[in-house]
Coordinates of C-alpha atoms and ligand atoms in Angstrom, one line a residue:
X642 CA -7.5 102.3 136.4
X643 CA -7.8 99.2 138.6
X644 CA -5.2 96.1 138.1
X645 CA -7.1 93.5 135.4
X646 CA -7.5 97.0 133.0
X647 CA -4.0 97.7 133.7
X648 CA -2.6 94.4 132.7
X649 CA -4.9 94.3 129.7
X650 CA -3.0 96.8 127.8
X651 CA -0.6 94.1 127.1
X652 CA -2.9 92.1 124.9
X653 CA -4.6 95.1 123.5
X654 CA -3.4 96.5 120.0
X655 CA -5.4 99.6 120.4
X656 CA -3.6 100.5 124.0
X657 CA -0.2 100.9 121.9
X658 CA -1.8 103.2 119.5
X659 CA -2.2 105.5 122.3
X660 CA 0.6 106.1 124.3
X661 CA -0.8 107.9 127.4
X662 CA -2.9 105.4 128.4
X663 CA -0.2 102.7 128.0
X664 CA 1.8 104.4 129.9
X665 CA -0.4 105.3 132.3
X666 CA -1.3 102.0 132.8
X667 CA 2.2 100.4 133.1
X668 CA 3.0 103.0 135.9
X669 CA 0.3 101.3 137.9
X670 CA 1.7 98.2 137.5
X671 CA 5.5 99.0 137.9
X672 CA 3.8 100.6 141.6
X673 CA 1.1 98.2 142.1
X674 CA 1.9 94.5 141.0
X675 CA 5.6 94.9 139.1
X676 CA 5.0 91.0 138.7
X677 CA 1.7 90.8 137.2
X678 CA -0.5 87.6 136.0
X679 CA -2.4 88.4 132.9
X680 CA -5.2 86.2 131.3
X681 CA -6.8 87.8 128.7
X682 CA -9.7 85.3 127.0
X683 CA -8.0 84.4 123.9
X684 CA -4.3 84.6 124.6
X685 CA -2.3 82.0 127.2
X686 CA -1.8 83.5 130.4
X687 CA 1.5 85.4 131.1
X688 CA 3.1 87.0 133.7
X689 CA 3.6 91.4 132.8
X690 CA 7.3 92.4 133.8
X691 CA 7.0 95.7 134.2
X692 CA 10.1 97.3 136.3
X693 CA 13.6 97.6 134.7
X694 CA 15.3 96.1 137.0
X695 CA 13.7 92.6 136.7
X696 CA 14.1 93.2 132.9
X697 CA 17.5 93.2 133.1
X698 CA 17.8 90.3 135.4
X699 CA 15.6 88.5 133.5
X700 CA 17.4 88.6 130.4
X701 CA 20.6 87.9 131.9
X702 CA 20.0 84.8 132.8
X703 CA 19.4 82.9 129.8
X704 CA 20.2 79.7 131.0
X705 CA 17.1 80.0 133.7
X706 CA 14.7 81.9 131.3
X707 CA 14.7 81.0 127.6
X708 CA 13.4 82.8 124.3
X709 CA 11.5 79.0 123.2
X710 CA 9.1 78.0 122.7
X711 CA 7.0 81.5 123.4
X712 CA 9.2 84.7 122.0
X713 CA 5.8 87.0 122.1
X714 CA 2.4 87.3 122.9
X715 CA 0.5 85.1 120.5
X716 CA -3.3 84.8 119.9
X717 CA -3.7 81.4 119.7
X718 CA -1.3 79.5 121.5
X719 CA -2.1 76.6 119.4
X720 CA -1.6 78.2 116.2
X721 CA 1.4 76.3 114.1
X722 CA 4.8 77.2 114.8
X723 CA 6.6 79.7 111.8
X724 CA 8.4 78.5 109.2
X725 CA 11.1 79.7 109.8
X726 CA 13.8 79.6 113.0
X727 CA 15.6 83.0 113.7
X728 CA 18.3 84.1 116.3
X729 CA 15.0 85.5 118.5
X730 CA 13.8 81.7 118.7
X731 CA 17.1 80.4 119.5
X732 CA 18.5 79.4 122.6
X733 CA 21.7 78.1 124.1
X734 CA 23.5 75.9 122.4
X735 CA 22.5 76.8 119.5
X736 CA 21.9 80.5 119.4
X737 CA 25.6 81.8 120.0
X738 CA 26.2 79.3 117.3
X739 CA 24.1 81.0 114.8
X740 CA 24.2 84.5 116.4
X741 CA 28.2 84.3 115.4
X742 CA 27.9 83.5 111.6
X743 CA 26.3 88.0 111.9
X744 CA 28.2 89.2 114.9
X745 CA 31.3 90.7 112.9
X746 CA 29.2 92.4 110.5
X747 CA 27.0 94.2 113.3
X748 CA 30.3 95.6 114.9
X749 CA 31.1 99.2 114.5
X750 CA 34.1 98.7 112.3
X751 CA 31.3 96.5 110.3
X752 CA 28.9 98.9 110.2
X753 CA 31.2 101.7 109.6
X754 CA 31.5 100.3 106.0
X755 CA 28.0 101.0 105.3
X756 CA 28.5 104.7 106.8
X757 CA 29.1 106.8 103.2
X758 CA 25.9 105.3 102.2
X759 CA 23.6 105.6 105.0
X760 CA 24.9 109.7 104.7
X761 CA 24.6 109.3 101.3
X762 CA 20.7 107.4 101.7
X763 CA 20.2 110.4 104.6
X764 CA 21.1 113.3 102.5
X765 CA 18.6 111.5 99.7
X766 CA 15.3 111.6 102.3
X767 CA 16.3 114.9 103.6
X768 CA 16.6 116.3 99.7
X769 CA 13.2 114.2 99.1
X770 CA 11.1 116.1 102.2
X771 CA 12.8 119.4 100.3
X772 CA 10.6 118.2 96.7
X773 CA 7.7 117.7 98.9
X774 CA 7.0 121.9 99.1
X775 CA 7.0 122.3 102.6
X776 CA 4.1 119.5 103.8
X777 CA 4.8 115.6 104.2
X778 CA 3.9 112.6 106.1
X779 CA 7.3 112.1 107.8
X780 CA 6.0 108.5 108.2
X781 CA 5.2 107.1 104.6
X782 CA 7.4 109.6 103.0
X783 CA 10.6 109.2 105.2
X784 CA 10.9 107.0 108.1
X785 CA 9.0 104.1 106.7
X786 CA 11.8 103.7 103.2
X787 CA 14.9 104.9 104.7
X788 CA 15.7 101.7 106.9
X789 CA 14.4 99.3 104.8
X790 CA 16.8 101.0 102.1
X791 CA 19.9 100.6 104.4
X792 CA 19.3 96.8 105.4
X793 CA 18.5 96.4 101.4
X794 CA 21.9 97.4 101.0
X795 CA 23.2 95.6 103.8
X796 CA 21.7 92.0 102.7
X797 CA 22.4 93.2 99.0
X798 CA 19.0 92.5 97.5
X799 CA 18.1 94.8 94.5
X800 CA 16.3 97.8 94.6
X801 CA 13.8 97.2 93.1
X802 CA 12.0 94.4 95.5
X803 CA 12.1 97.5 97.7
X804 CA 8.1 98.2 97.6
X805 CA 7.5 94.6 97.8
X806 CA 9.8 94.4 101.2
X807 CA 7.8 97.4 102.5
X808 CA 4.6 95.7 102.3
X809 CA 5.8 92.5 103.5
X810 CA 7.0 94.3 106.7
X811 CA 4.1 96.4 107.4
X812 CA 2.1 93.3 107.0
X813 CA 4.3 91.6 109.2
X814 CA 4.4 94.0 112.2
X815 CA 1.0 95.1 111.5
X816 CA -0.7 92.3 111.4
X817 CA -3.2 94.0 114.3
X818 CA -3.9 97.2 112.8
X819 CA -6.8 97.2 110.1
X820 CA -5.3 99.9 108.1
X821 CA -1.8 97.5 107.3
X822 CA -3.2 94.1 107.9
X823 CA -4.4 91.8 104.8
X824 CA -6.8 89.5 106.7
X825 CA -8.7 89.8 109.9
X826 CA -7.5 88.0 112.1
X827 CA -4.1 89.1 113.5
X828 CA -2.2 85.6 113.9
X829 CA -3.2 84.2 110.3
X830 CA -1.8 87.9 108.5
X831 CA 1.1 87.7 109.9
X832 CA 1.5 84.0 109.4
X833 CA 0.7 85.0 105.1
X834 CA 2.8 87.5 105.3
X835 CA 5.8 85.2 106.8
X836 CA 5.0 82.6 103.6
X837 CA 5.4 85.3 101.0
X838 CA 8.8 86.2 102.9
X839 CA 10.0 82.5 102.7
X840 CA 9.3 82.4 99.4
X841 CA 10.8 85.6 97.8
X842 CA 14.7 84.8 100.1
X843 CA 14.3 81.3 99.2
X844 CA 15.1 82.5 95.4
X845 CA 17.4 85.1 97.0
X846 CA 19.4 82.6 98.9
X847 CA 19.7 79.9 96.0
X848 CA 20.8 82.5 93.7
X849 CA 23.7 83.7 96.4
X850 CA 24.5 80.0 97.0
X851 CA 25.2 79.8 93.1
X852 CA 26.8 83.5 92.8
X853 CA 28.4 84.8 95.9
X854 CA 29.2 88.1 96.6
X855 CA 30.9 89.8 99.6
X856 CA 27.1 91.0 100.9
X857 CA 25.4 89.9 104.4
X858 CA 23.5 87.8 102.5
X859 CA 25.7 85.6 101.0
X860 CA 27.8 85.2 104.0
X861 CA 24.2 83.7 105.9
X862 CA 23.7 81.7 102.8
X863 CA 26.9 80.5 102.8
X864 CA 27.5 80.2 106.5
X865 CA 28.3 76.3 107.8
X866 CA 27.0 74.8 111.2
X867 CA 28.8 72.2 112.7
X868 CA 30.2 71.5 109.3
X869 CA 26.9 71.5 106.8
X870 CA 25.6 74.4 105.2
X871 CA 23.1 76.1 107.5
X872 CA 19.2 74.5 107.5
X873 CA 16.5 76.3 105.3
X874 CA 14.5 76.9 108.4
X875 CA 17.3 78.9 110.2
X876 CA 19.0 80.9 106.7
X877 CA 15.8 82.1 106.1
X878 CA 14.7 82.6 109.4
X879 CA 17.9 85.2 109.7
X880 CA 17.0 87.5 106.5
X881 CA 13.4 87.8 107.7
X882 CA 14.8 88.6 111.0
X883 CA 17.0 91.1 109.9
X884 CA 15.2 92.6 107.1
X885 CA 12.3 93.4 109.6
X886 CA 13.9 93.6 112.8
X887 CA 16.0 96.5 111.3
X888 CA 13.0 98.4 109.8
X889 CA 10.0 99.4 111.4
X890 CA 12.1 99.4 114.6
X891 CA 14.4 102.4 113.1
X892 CA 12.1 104.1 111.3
X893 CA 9.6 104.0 114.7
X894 CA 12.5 105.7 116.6
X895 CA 12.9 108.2 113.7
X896 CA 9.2 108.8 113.6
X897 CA 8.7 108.7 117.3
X898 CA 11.4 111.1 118.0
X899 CA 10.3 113.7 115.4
X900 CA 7.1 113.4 117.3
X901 CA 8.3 114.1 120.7
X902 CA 10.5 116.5 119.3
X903 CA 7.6 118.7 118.1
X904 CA 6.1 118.0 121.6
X905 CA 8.6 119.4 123.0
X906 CA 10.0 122.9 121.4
X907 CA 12.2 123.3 124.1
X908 CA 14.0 120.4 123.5
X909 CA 14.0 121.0 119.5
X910 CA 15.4 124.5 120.1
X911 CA 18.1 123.1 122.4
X912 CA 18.8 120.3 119.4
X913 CA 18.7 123.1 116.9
X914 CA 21.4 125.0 118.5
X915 CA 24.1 122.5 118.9
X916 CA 23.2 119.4 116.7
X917 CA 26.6 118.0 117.0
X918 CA 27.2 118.3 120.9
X919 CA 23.2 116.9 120.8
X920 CA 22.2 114.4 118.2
X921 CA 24.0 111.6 119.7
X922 CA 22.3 111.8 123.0
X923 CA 18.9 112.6 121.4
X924 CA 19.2 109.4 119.3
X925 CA 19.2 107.5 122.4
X926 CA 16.4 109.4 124.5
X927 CA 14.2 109.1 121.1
X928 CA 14.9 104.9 121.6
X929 CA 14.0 105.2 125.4
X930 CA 11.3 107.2 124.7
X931 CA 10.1 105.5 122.1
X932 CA 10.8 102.0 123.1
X933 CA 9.6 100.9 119.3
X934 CA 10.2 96.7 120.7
X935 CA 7.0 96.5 123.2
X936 CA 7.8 93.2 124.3
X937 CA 10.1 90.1 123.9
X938 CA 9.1 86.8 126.1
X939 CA 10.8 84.3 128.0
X940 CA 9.9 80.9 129.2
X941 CA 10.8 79.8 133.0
X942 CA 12.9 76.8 132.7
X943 CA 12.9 75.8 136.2
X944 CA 10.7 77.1 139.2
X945 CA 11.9 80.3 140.1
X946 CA 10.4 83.2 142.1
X947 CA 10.9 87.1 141.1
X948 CA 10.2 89.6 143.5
X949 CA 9.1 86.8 145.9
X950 CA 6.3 86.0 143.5
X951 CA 6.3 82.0 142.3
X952 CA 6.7 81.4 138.8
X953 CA 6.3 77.7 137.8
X954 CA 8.4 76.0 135.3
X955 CA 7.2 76.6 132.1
X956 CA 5.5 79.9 132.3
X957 CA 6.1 82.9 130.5
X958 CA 7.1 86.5 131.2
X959 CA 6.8 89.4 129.6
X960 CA 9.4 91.9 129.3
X961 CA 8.0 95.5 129.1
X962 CA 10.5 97.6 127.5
X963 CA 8.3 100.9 127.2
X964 CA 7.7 100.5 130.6
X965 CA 11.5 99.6 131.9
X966 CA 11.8 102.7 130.1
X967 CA 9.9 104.8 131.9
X968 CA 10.7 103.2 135.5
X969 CA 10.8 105.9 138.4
X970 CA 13.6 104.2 140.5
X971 CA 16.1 104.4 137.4
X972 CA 15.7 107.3 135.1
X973 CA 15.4 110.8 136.7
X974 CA 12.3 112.5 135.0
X975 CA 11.4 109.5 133.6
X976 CA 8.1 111.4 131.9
X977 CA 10.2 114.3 129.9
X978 CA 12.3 113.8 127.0
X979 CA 15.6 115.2 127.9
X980 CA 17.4 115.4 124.2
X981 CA 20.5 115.6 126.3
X982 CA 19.6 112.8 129.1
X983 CA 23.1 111.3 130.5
X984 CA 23.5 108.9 131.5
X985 CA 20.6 107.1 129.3
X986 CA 21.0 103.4 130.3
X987 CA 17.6 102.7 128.6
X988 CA 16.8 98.9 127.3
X989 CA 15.3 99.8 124.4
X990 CA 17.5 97.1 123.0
X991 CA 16.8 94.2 125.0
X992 CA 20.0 93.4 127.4
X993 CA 22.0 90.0 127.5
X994 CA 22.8 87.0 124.7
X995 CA 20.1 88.2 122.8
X996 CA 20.9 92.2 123.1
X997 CA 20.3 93.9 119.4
X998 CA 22.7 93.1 117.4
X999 CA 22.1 96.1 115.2
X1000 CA 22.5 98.7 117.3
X1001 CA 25.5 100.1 116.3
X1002 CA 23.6 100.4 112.7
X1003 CA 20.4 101.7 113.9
X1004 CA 22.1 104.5 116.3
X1005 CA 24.0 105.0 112.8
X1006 CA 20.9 105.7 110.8
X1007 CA 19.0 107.4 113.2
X1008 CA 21.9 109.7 113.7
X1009 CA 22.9 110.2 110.1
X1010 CA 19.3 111.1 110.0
X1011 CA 19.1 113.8 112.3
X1012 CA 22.4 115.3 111.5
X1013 CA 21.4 116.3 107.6
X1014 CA 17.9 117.2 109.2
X1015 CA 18.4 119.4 112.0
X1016 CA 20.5 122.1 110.1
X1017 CA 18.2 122.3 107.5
X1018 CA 14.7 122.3 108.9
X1019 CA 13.1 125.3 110.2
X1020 CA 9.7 126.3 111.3
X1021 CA 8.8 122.9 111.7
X1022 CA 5.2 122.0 113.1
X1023 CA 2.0 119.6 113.0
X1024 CA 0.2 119.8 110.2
X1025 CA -2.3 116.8 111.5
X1026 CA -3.4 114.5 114.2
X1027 CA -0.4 111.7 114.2
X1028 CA -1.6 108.5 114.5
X1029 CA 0.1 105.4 116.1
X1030 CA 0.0 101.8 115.0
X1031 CA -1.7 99.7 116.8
X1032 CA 0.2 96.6 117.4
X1033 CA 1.6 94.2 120.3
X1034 CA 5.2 94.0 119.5
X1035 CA 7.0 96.4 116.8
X1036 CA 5.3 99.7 116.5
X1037 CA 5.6 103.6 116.5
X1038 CA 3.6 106.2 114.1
X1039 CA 1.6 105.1 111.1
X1040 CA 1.2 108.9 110.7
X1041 CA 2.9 112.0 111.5
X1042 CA 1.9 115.4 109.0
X1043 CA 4.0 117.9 109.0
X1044 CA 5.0 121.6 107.6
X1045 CA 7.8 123.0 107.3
X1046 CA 10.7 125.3 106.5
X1047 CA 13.6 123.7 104.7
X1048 CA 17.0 124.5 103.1
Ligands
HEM332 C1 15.9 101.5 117.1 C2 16.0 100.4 116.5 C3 16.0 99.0 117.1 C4 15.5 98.6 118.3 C5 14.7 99.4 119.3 C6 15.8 97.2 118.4 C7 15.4 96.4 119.5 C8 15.7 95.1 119.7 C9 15.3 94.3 120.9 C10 14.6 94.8 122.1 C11 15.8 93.0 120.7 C12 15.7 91.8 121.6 C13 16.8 91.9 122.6 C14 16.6 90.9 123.8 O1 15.9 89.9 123.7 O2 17.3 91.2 124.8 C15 16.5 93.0 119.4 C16 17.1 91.9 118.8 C17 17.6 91.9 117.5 N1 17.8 93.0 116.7 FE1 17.2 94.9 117.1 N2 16.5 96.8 117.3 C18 16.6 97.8 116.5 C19 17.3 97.8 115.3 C20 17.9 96.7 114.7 C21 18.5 96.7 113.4 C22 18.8 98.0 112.6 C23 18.9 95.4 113.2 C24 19.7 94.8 112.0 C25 19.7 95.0 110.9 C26 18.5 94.6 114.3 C27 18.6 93.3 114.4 C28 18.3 92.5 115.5 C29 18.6 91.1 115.6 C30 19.2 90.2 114.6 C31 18.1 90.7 116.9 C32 18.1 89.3 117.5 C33 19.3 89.1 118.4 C34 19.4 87.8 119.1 O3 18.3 87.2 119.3 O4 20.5 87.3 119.4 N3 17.8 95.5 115.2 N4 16.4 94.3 118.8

């Protein structure tokens, strides 16, 4: 694979959809040209950061390298800006500003609140895969609801919007895959989808402005900024952030992992036969191995240089997380799943002021998950060809068939 085919996987949904030739690709790069220029017809040019340590010095320095104006690869750099400003957008001054208004509720003593009914939510989906008969999609009939059911809960919206949500983000994140798109053309899908979002928490948010209640929600609703209530723009802007960024990527690492876990019978055996000593560790291998965030951009705001290569003012990097992931000079093995991989200093979750703030929730879920699983599935196998979304930015399986044993 020669460099420009290399770099091209970056603006390529289908090259996401299959994994080996991603990575394949980014190993190239990470050896080749760690610092690599790509112009794709069609998309403004960007430098690929592919190595993990220029990830991580990258996105430390967030006075030098901002998230605005360009937070991700976009078709059409013209195309109108969102309606909406989120945390991801944001920069300093006003980013740890807003970020705040969240952070206590993303803590672990925060999140442990929610822990009775993410077990309880677990124990539901594990119970569900049991009425199935032995034979499900672990995508559509697990992975892709049990998230969005938790940050339902967590913003306090009713369940019965939860279908509608799950469209919404599929549309959102899939705006490049024909199966989960509504229109066409990428950009204008997920723009449609981001109206129909606006619309639905606007109602939301004027209803917990009239009636508030100790939820997520309200508090965002609520929340004052410099002493007015918070702009449309930015409270709406948060719930769309968190209702998607706390879905597809969870149930992708759920998905994901199941996957590699059935690629791997060595390492589901060694899971199997000490799930409490294990699932903690495998959570976090299934995120590095995963990576379900492709990318996140940032924006030089002065001329700089990284690895002796000149980056102008105002040019964009990419940050590769799949392929920080899988970087040679950091992680021993960097190509097997290890369930029990220690230490795992993966960046699955970004690093620096904009580091996940749900973290400590999804490493909840996805543990939660696993723990009423594990003990209670058996003779587990493919039952089909999985399929992976194809996407730029948020993705894992669309489809993963499997049969099974369970108690
Ligand atoms: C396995 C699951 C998840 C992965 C892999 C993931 C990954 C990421 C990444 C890579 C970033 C950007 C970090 C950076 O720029 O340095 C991010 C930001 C964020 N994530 Fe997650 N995330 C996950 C789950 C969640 C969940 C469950 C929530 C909340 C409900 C959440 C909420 C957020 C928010 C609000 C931000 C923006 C933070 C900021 O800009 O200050 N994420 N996430």
């Amino acid at each position: 694979m020669n460099l420009d085919e290399a770099g091209g996987v970056f603006t390529d949904p289908t090259a996401y959809a299959d994994e080996q030739r991603f990575h394949a690709a980014t190993a190239v790069l990470r050896r080749e040209s760690p610092v690599h220029r790509v112009e794709t017809e069609g998309f403004a040019p960007f430098w690929a950061i592919t190595r993990y340590d220029d990830v991580m010095e990258i996105s430390r320095d967030s006075e030098l390298w901002h998230n605005a104006p360009r937070t991700a690869v976009q078709q059409d750099p013209d195309a109108p800006a969102p309606p909406i400003r989120a945390l991801v957008q944001m920069d300093a001054p006003d980013h740890p500003i807003y970020r705040h208004i969240s952070a206590d509720w993303f803590k672990p003593a925060g999140v442990r609140r929610l822990s009775d009914r993410i077990t309880q939510l677990a124990k539901r989906y594990v119970d569900h895969m049991a009425d199935l008969g032995g034979e499900c999609d672990f995508v559509q009939d697990v992975a892709a609801h049990y998230p969005l059911y938790v940050i339902l809960s967590l913003l306090g919206l009713p369940e019965e919007d939860f279908p509608r949500m799950l469209k919404l983000t599929q549309e959102l994140f899939g705006a490049e895959d024909q199966d989960l798109a509504r229109a066409a053309d990428g950009d204008a899908a997920a723009m449609e989808a981001l109206l129909d979002f606006f619309q639905y928490f606007q109602k939301v948010i004027a209803d917990r402005r009239e009636n508030p209640t100790d939820d997520l929600g309200s508090v965002i609703a609520n929340a004052t900024v410099h002493g007015d209530t918070i702009g449309e723009l930015e409270v709406v802007g948060y719930y769309v952030l968190i209702a998607t960024a706390g879905h597809d990527t969870t149930s992708a690492a759920i998905s994901g992992g199941l996957h590699a876990l059935l690629d791997n019978p060595d390492q589901w055996q060694r899971l199997t036969a000490d799930p409490s000593a294990l699932v903690p560790t495998a959570v976090d291998e299934m995120i590095r191995w995963t990576s379900p965030v492709k990318h996140f951009m940032r924006t030089a705001t002065r001329d700089t240089t990284i690895r002796g290569v000149p980056i102008p003012a105002g040019d964009a990097v990419l940050l590769s997380y799949p392929s920080a992931n899988r970087d040679e000079d950091v992680f021993t093995d960097p190509q097997t799943f290890d369930v029990g991989r220690t230490p795992n200093k993966h960046v699955g979750f970004g690093f620096g002021a904009h580091y996940c703030l749900g973290t400590h929730l999804a490493r909840l879920e996805a543990r939660a998950l696993y723990t009423e699983l594990v003990p209670r599935l058996r003779e587990v196998e493919l039952a089909g060809t999985p399929e992976y979304m194809q996407t730029v930015f948020v993705g894992g399986p669309k489809r993963l068939p499997i049969r099974y044993k369970i108690s």
